[in-house]
Every structure is written in C-alpha cells, then in structure tokens.
Amino acid sequence: MKAFQASLPLTLDFEVGAIKRMGGKVEPFGKKVFLMVDPFLQGSDLVAQITGSFAERGIAFVEFYDIVPNPRHTTIDRAVEHVRHSACDVVVAVGGGSAIDSAKAVAFVAVHGGSCWDYTERLGEAVTRPQSRGLPLLVVPTTSGTGTEATPFAVINNPELGLKCAIVNPFIYPDVALIDPQILVSKPPKLTALTAVDTFCHALEAYISIHCTPWVEMVALESIRLFAANARQCVEHGDDLEARARMAFASTLGGMAIASAGVTVSHALGQPLGAMTDAPHGGTVAASTPHVIRWTLPVGADKFARVAGILDPSTLSLAETERAARLPDILQKLFTTLGVTDTFRSYGLRPEQIEAFAQTVWTSFNQDLACHPKKINSKEEVADIVRMCF
C-alpha cells in the first residue's frame, strides 16, 4: 500500500444548530471579533444569531461586508487594515468560498504584514511563506461546494494582472469550522447546483491526482457517493435537511481530499477563466471536466470507470474501458439535469484569446497541471483542451 501522511489541524463542529454555539467557540480565542460576512447576508437572521451569541458572552465585534465573488487582493488588503485599526484579535467568516478564502488571507496577513498577493504561489516569483499562524479564525460555510473550511488554500484574484492564484500554507487552516446544515436550506437551486458540481470536481480531481493516497481515495470516493445520492435532491428539494447535511459533508470531504492531493487540469483551466470573466467557479470547472476526461483517457481508465459506476450503476455490467469511456457523457447529462450547462464560450472566452489563455494556464497553474495523471507537455496541449471546452 502506498505510504501517506494525513493532517487536519482544525476542529470540525458539524451539527444542525451549531451556529448557536458561536459565542462559546470564539471565547477561548479572543475578545474582539472581525466578522466577515457575504454582503447578501447583511441584516439576516443568521447574522443576528451569531452577533447575539457574541453579545451574550460579552464579545465585541466589527462587521465587514465588502466581499465579492472571486475575492480581489485589494479588497483583502483593505480588510487587513480594518482589522489592525479596530484592534480585533480573532476573525470569523460567514459565507461561501469567497468569504472564507478572504478571511483566511486576512487573518494570516494581519499578523505577518505586507499585501496578500505577496503570499500567493506564482511561478518564478518570490513568495512570502510564514511558518506560523495568523489571527485565530473560525468559519461558517453557507454553501456546500468549496470545502475551503478544510483546506490550507486561499484563492485570490488579481484583475490587474489577469491572474487568480492561491496562498498555499498549512498555517492558514481555520481553527474551527462550524458546519450547520440548517443554513443551507434557503440556498437557491442555481447556487446549490454550482457548488455541488464544485464539490464533485474536487473529489474527482483529488482521486485521479498523481498524489492520491489510500486516505485521499477513501475520502474522495465517499464525497462522490454523497454527491451522487444527494445533489439532485438538494437542487430540486432544497428544504430536505438530510440531503443538505450529506452534501455539506461531501463538500468538507472534498476539501480534505484536495488538501492532500491537490487539483488537476479542470481547476487549472477554471481558475483563470473565473479571473478573466468573473464566471462562477463551479461552472468554470464543470465546463471543462467532461472534456478533460475525454482527453485523458485511456490513462486513468480504472478510476474513471469506478466513478462512472457510482454515478450510473447501470454501467457496472460494462467492461472497465467501456464504462470509463461513458463517464464524460454521464457527467454532461448530470450537469445538464442540475442546470449547469455553460461553456467556455458562453462564459465569455473568445477563440482569439485561447493561445494567451493557454499560456496563462501553462505558466501560472503548472502545479495543478503537474498533478494530472496524463502528462501535459506544452501550452499547445493546453490550448487543445481549451478548444474542446467551447
């Protein structure tokens, strides 16, 4: 069996009603909270419950709502200044992946200084990699998709450079993640679908990664099983609390999987597409995944066949190679059923931009490309895959 190490240096508090304990969870970490919340939650009952739990414990707080999808480095740097000026000693994030990634960066940079962009991984560039934690951080995911509550990554967008890069550092894990499925029942079908397919893509890419270990395989396959059994139910019947809980668990498991094994080509393509067009992240990775599988086969056929069998048990009677070959069509049908049907073209990438786009992927997302089971030898091969996604 392949040797491996696994580490998850955070506390997961997974329970309906978990947010009611937020004040007690924060109390050991600090006395003044910098509360970062997705702007559409401003004035919501959820925020009222959280701030009420702070008040009960005598915990002061400063609210911050300047969070955007595909979080900008400039916005994060402004938030860092707010933290310092307000003398907050703990950060709490409530929201989706953008809010939590922003908070991970803010908590880290508030202690270590500089701009958050200095900490992002960029080929050939000097990177600041502190070897100690930032401010204490507690997070409350309000979507089931990114799994960022369980990763050492914070993805940051720099529109001026046209780049979307990540801080990758084991010291930016949250201290505590409160995962409360009750929060999820109000999420609209489209957002539910986009985040669900992101969960699936995390699990799939970690599973096929060259860095997949027995631990990652176990976690990723369970995430895929939970997605297969619950994603459609969550989209069509969002008030099904049990289905929501299972998708929330799938999301966290997907985060654990990529924390150990990384992501591959679909994310290498999806991240810069999101940076260029502000397209939703789940949609950008879904737009490429079936085509990436077609390009990859027959490499990885055993794993693709296993995933096909989970998503469509009727294929289990087929030979492995045939079952694997069915996976792209299975996924396209499933994504269509969920309402996730966009292409690179519909998201705004133009044919004349393909070569430059491929160059960005080749130079800035080489680490993700290197995780893929089929070696990509040139930016021309990247461009070929991009054309398939139109």
Coordinates of C-alpha atoms in Angstrom, one line a residue:
M1 CA 0.0 0.0 0.0
K2 CA 1.2 3.5 -0.8
A3 CA 2.7 5.3 2.2
F4 CA 1.0 8.6 3.2
Q5 CA 0.6 11.2 5.8
A6 CA -2.7 13.0 6.7
S7 CA -3.2 16.0 8.9
L8 CA -6.3 18.1 9.6
P9 CA -5.3 20.7 12.1
L10 CA -8.7 22.1 12.8
T11 CA -11.9 21.4 14.8
L12 CA -15.0 20.5 12.7
D13 CA -18.3 21.1 14.5
F14 CA -20.9 19.5 12.3
E15 CA -24.5 19.8 13.7
V16 CA -27.9 21.4 13.0
G17 CA -27.9 24.5 15.2
A18 CA -24.1 24.6 15.5
I19 CA -24.1 28.4 14.9
K20 CA -25.9 28.9 18.2
R21 CA -22.7 28.0 19.9
M22 CA -20.5 30.5 18.0
G23 CA -20.0 32.8 21.1
G24 CA -18.7 29.9 23.2
K25 CA -16.5 28.7 20.3
V26 CA -15.0 32.2 19.9
E27 CA -14.5 33.0 23.6
P28 CA -11.2 31.0 24.1
F29 CA -9.6 32.7 21.1
G30 CA -10.2 36.4 21.7
K31 CA -12.3 39.3 22.9
K32 CA -13.0 41.3 19.7
V33 CA -14.2 39.7 16.5
F34 CA -13.6 40.9 13.0
L35 CA -16.8 39.4 11.4
M36 CA -16.5 38.9 7.7
V37 CA -19.9 38.2 6.1
D38 CA -21.2 37.8 2.5
P39 CA -23.0 41.0 1.7
F40 CA -26.3 39.4 0.8
L41 CA -26.5 38.1 4.4
Q42 CA -26.4 41.6 5.9
G43 CA -29.4 42.0 8.2
S44 CA -30.3 38.3 8.1
D45 CA -31.4 36.1 10.9
L46 CA -28.2 34.1 10.6
V47 CA -26.0 37.2 11.3
A48 CA -28.4 38.2 14.1
Q49 CA -28.0 34.8 15.8
I50 CA -24.2 35.0 15.5
T51 CA -23.9 38.5 16.8
G52 CA -26.4 37.7 19.5
S53 CA -24.2 34.8 20.7
F54 CA -21.3 37.3 20.9
A55 CA -23.3 39.7 22.9
E56 CA -24.3 37.0 25.4
R57 CA -20.6 36.3 26.0
G58 CA -19.6 40.0 26.2
I59 CA -17.6 39.6 23.0
A60 CA -17.2 42.8 20.9
F61 CA -17.3 42.7 17.2
V62 CA -16.8 44.7 14.0
E63 CA -18.8 43.8 10.9
F64 CA -17.3 43.7 7.4
Y65 CA -19.4 43.1 4.3
D66 CA -17.1 44.2 1.5
I67 CA -16.7 40.8 0.0
V68 CA -17.0 40.0 -3.7
P69 CA -17.0 36.7 -5.7
N70 CA -13.5 35.8 -6.8
P71 CA -12.1 37.9 -4.0
R72 CA -9.7 40.7 -5.0
H73 CA -6.3 41.2 -3.5
T74 CA -7.2 44.9 -3.0
T75 CA -10.3 44.1 -1.0
I76 CA -8.4 41.7 1.2
D77 CA -5.7 44.2 1.9
R78 CA -8.3 46.8 2.8
A79 CA -9.9 44.3 5.2
V80 CA -6.4 43.7 6.8
E81 CA -6.2 47.5 7.5
H82 CA -9.6 47.4 9.1
V83 CA -8.5 44.5 11.4
R84 CA -5.5 46.4 12.5
H85 CA -7.2 49.7 13.1
S86 CA -10.0 48.1 15.0
A87 CA -7.6 46.0 17.2
C88 CA -9.6 42.8 16.5
D89 CA -7.9 39.7 17.8
V90 CA -10.0 37.0 16.1
V91 CA -11.6 36.6 12.7
V92 CA -14.9 35.0 12.0
A93 CA -16.1 34.3 8.4
V94 CA -19.7 33.6 7.4
G95 CA -20.4 32.8 3.8
G96 CA -19.3 30.9 0.8
G97 CA -15.8 30.2 -0.6
S98 CA -15.1 33.8 -1.3
A99 CA -15.8 35.0 2.2
I100 CA -13.9 32.2 3.8
D101 CA -10.9 32.4 1.5
S102 CA -10.8 36.2 2.1
A103 CA -10.9 35.6 5.9
K104 CA -8.1 33.0 5.7
A105 CA -6.0 35.6 3.9
V106 CA -7.0 38.4 6.2
A107 CA -6.2 36.5 9.4
F108 CA -2.8 35.5 8.1
V109 CA -1.7 38.8 6.6
A110 CA -2.9 40.8 9.6
V111 CA -0.2 39.1 11.6
H112 CA 2.6 38.7 9.0
G113 CA 2.3 42.0 7.1
G114 CA 2.6 43.1 3.5
S115 CA 0.0 42.5 0.8
C116 CA -1.9 39.2 0.5
W117 CA -0.7 38.9 -3.1
D118 CA 2.9 38.5 -1.7
Y119 CA 1.8 35.2 -0.3
T120 CA 0.3 33.7 -3.4
E121 CA 2.1 30.9 -5.3
R122 CA 3.3 32.2 -8.7
L123 CA 5.8 30.5 -11.0
G124 CA 9.2 32.2 -10.9
E125 CA 8.1 34.9 -8.4
A126 CA 9.3 35.4 -4.8
V127 CA 6.6 34.2 -2.4
T128 CA 6.3 35.0 1.3
R129 CA 5.7 31.8 3.2
P130 CA 5.5 32.4 7.0
Q131 CA 5.9 29.4 9.2
S132 CA 3.5 30.4 12.0
R133 CA -0.3 31.1 12.3
G134 CA -2.1 34.3 11.8
L135 CA -5.0 35.5 14.0
P136 CA -7.4 32.8 15.2
L137 CA -10.0 32.0 12.6
L138 CA -13.5 30.5 12.9
V139 CA -15.6 29.9 9.8
V140 CA -19.3 29.1 9.0
P141 CA -19.8 27.8 5.4
T142 CA -23.1 28.8 3.9
T143 CA -22.7 26.8 0.7
S144 CA -21.7 23.2 0.0
G145 CA -19.0 23.4 -2.6
T146 CA -15.6 24.8 -2.0
G147 CA -14.7 22.8 1.0
T148 CA -12.3 25.6 1.9
E149 CA -13.1 25.2 5.6
A150 CA -10.9 22.1 5.4
T151 CA -8.0 23.3 3.2
P152 CA -4.7 25.2 3.5
F153 CA -5.6 27.3 0.5
A154 CA -7.0 30.8 -0.1
V155 CA -7.7 31.7 -3.7
I156 CA -7.2 35.4 -4.6
N157 CA -8.0 37.3 -7.8
N158 CA -5.7 40.0 -9.2
P159 CA -7.7 41.5 -12.1
E160 CA -4.9 44.0 -12.9
L161 CA -2.6 41.0 -13.8
G162 CA -5.5 38.8 -15.0
L163 CA -4.4 36.1 -12.5
K164 CA -6.2 34.0 -9.9
C165 CA -3.6 32.4 -7.6
A166 CA -3.7 30.8 -4.2
I167 CA -2.0 31.2 -0.8
V168 CA -0.9 27.6 0.0
N169 CA 0.3 27.3 3.5
P170 CA -0.5 24.8 6.3
F171 CA -0.8 27.7 8.8
I172 CA -3.9 29.2 7.2
Y173 CA -6.3 26.4 8.1
P174 CA -9.2 27.7 10.2
D175 CA -9.1 26.9 13.9
V176 CA -12.7 25.9 13.9
A177 CA -15.3 25.2 11.2
L178 CA -19.0 25.2 12.3
I179 CA -21.0 23.4 9.6
D180 CA -24.7 23.9 10.2
P181 CA -26.9 22.2 7.5
Q182 CA -29.9 24.3 8.6
I183 CA -28.2 27.3 7.0
L184 CA -28.2 25.6 3.6
V185 CA -31.9 25.0 3.1
S186 CA -32.6 28.6 1.9
K187 CA -29.9 28.5 -0.9
P188 CA -31.4 28.9 -4.4
P189 CA -31.3 26.0 -6.9
K190 CA -28.7 27.5 -9.2
L191 CA -26.2 28.3 -6.4
T192 CA -26.9 24.8 -5.0
A193 CA -26.1 23.2 -8.3
L194 CA -22.9 25.2 -9.0
T195 CA -21.5 24.5 -5.5
A196 CA -22.4 20.8 -5.8
V197 CA -20.5 20.3 -9.0
D198 CA -17.5 22.1 -7.5
T199 CA -17.7 19.5 -4.7
F200 CA -17.7 16.7 -7.2
C201 CA -14.8 18.1 -9.2
H202 CA -12.7 18.5 -6.1
A203 CA -13.3 14.9 -5.2
L204 CA -12.7 13.6 -8.7
E205 CA -9.5 15.6 -9.3
A206 CA -8.1 14.5 -5.9
Y207 CA -8.9 10.9 -6.7
I208 CA -7.2 10.9 -10.1
S209 CA -4.3 13.1 -9.0
I210 CA -0.8 11.5 -9.0
H211 CA -0.7 12.4 -5.3
C212 CA -3.7 10.4 -4.4
T213 CA -3.1 8.1 -1.4
P214 CA -5.3 5.5 0.3
W215 CA -6.5 8.2 2.6
V216 CA -7.4 10.5 -0.3
E217 CA -9.1 7.7 -2.2
M218 CA -11.3 6.8 0.8
V219 CA -12.3 10.5 1.4
A220 CA -12.8 11.4 -2.3
L221 CA -14.9 8.4 -3.2
E222 CA -17.2 8.9 -0.2
S223 CA -17.6 12.6 -1.3
I224 CA -18.5 11.3 -4.8
R225 CA -21.0 8.8 -3.4
L226 CA -22.7 11.5 -1.3
F227 CA -22.8 13.9 -4.3
A228 CA -24.3 11.2 -6.5
A229 CA -27.0 10.4 -3.9
N230 CA -27.9 13.9 -2.8
A231 CA -27.0 16.7 -5.3
R232 CA -30.2 16.5 -7.4
Q233 CA -32.3 16.3 -4.3
C234 CA -30.7 19.4 -2.9
V235 CA -31.3 21.3 -6.2
E236 CA -35.0 20.2 -6.6
H237 CA -36.0 20.0 -2.9
G238 CA -33.8 22.4 -1.1
D239 CA -35.6 22.1 2.2
D240 CA -34.6 18.4 2.5
L241 CA -32.4 18.9 5.6
E242 CA -30.8 15.4 5.5
A243 CA -29.8 15.8 1.8
R244 CA -28.4 19.2 2.6
A245 CA -26.4 17.7 5.5
R246 CA -25.0 15.0 3.3
M247 CA -23.9 17.5 0.7
A248 CA -22.3 19.6 3.3
F249 CA -20.3 16.6 4.4
A250 CA -19.4 15.8 0.8
S251 CA -18.1 19.4 0.4
T252 CA -15.9 19.1 3.5
L253 CA -14.6 15.7 2.4
G254 CA -13.8 17.2 -1.0
G255 CA -11.8 19.9 0.7
M256 CA -9.9 17.3 2.8
A257 CA -9.1 15.4 -0.4
I258 CA -7.6 18.3 -2.3
A259 CA -5.8 19.5 0.8
S260 CA -3.7 16.3 0.5
A261 CA -3.7 15.5 -3.3
G262 CA -4.3 18.9 -5.0
V263 CA -6.4 19.6 -8.0
T264 CA -5.7 18.9 -11.7
V265 CA -6.5 20.2 -15.1
S266 CA -10.1 21.3 -14.7
H267 CA -9.2 23.6 -11.9
A268 CA -6.1 24.8 -13.7
L269 CA -8.5 25.9 -16.5
G270 CA -11.4 27.1 -14.3
Q271 CA -9.4 29.4 -12.0
P272 CA -8.1 31.8 -14.8
L273 CA -11.4 31.7 -16.6
G274 CA -13.0 32.9 -13.4
A275 CA -10.4 35.6 -13.1
M276 CA -11.0 36.8 -16.6
T277 CA -14.7 36.7 -16.7
D278 CA -16.0 36.6 -13.1
A279 CA -17.8 33.4 -14.0
P280 CA -18.9 31.3 -11.1
H281 CA -16.2 28.9 -10.0
G282 CA -18.3 25.7 -10.0
G283 CA -19.5 26.5 -13.5
T284 CA -16.0 27.0 -14.9
V285 CA -14.7 23.7 -13.6
A286 CA -17.8 21.9 -14.7
A287 CA -17.5 23.3 -18.2
S288 CA -14.1 21.6 -18.7
T289 CA -14.4 18.3 -16.7
P290 CA -16.1 16.0 -19.3
H291 CA -13.7 17.2 -22.0
V292 CA -10.6 16.8 -19.7
I293 CA -11.7 13.2 -19.1
R294 CA -12.0 12.5 -22.8
W295 CA -8.6 14.0 -23.4
T296 CA -7.1 11.9 -20.6
L297 CA -8.4 8.5 -21.5
P298 CA -7.3 5.8 -21.6
V299 CA -4.9 7.0 -18.9
G300 CA -6.8 6.6 -15.6
A301 CA -9.5 4.3 -17.0
D302 CA -9.7 2.2 -13.9
K303 CA -10.5 5.3 -11.7
F304 CA -12.9 6.9 -14.3
A305 CA -14.7 3.5 -14.6
R306 CA -15.2 3.4 -10.8
V307 CA -16.6 6.9 -10.7
A308 CA -18.9 6.1 -13.7
G309 CA -20.2 3.1 -11.7
I310 CA -21.0 5.3 -8.7
L311 CA -22.8 7.9 -10.8
D312 CA -24.7 5.5 -13.0
P313 CA -24.9 1.9 -11.6
S314 CA -26.4 0.7 -14.9
T315 CA -22.8 0.8 -16.3
L316 CA -21.5 -1.7 -13.8
S317 CA -22.1 -4.6 -16.2
L318 CA -19.8 -3.0 -18.8
A319 CA -16.1 -3.7 -19.2
E320 CA -13.9 -1.2 -17.4
T321 CA -12.7 0.6 -20.6
E322 CA -16.2 1.0 -21.9
R323 CA -17.5 2.2 -18.5
A324 CA -14.7 4.7 -18.3
A325 CA -15.5 6.0 -21.8
R326 CA -19.1 6.6 -20.7
L327 CA -18.1 8.9 -17.9
P328 CA -17.9 12.2 -19.9
D329 CA -21.4 11.7 -21.3
I330 CA -22.7 10.7 -17.8
L331 CA -21.3 13.9 -16.4
Q332 CA -22.7 16.1 -19.2
K333 CA -26.1 14.6 -18.7
L334 CA -25.9 15.0 -14.9
F335 CA -24.7 18.6 -15.1
T336 CA -27.5 19.4 -17.5
T337 CA -30.0 17.9 -15.2
L338 CA -28.7 20.1 -12.4
G339 CA -28.8 23.2 -14.7
V340 CA -25.1 23.6 -15.1
T341 CA -24.7 23.9 -18.9
D342 CA -22.3 26.8 -19.7
T343 CA -19.2 26.5 -21.9
F344 CA -16.0 28.5 -22.0
R345 CA -17.6 30.4 -24.9
S346 CA -20.8 31.3 -23.1
Y347 CA -18.7 32.5 -20.1
G348 CA -17.0 35.0 -22.4
L349 CA -13.8 33.5 -23.6
R350 CA -13.2 34.3 -27.3
P351 CA -11.5 32.0 -29.8
E352 CA -8.8 34.6 -30.4
Q353 CA -7.9 34.6 -26.7
I354 CA -7.2 30.8 -26.5
E355 CA -3.5 31.0 -27.1
A356 CA -2.9 33.7 -24.4
F357 CA -5.3 31.9 -22.1
A358 CA -3.3 28.6 -22.5
Q359 CA -0.1 30.5 -21.8
T360 CA -1.5 31.8 -18.5
V361 CA -2.6 28.3 -17.5
W362 CA 0.8 26.8 -18.6
T363 CA 2.9 29.3 -16.6
S364 CA 0.7 30.1 -13.6
F365 CA -1.1 26.8 -12.9
N366 CA 1.7 24.4 -13.6
Q367 CA 1.4 22.8 -10.2
D368 CA -2.2 21.8 -10.9
L369 CA -1.2 20.5 -14.3
A370 CA 1.6 18.5 -12.8
C371 CA -0.9 16.7 -10.6
H372 CA -2.8 15.3 -13.6
P373 CA -2.4 11.6 -14.3
K374 CA -1.7 12.2 -18.0
K375 CA 1.3 14.4 -18.6
I376 CA 0.7 17.7 -20.3
N377 CA 3.8 18.6 -22.3
S378 CA 3.2 22.0 -23.7
K379 CA 0.9 25.1 -23.8
E380 CA -0.2 23.8 -27.2
E381 CA -1.7 20.8 -25.5
V382 CA -3.4 23.1 -23.0
A383 CA -4.9 25.1 -25.9
D384 CA -6.2 21.9 -27.5
I385 CA -8.1 21.1 -24.3
V386 CA -9.5 24.6 -24.1
R387 CA -10.8 24.3 -27.7
M388 CA -12.6 21.1 -26.6
C389 CA -14.4 23.2 -23.9
F390 CA -16.0 25.6 -26.4

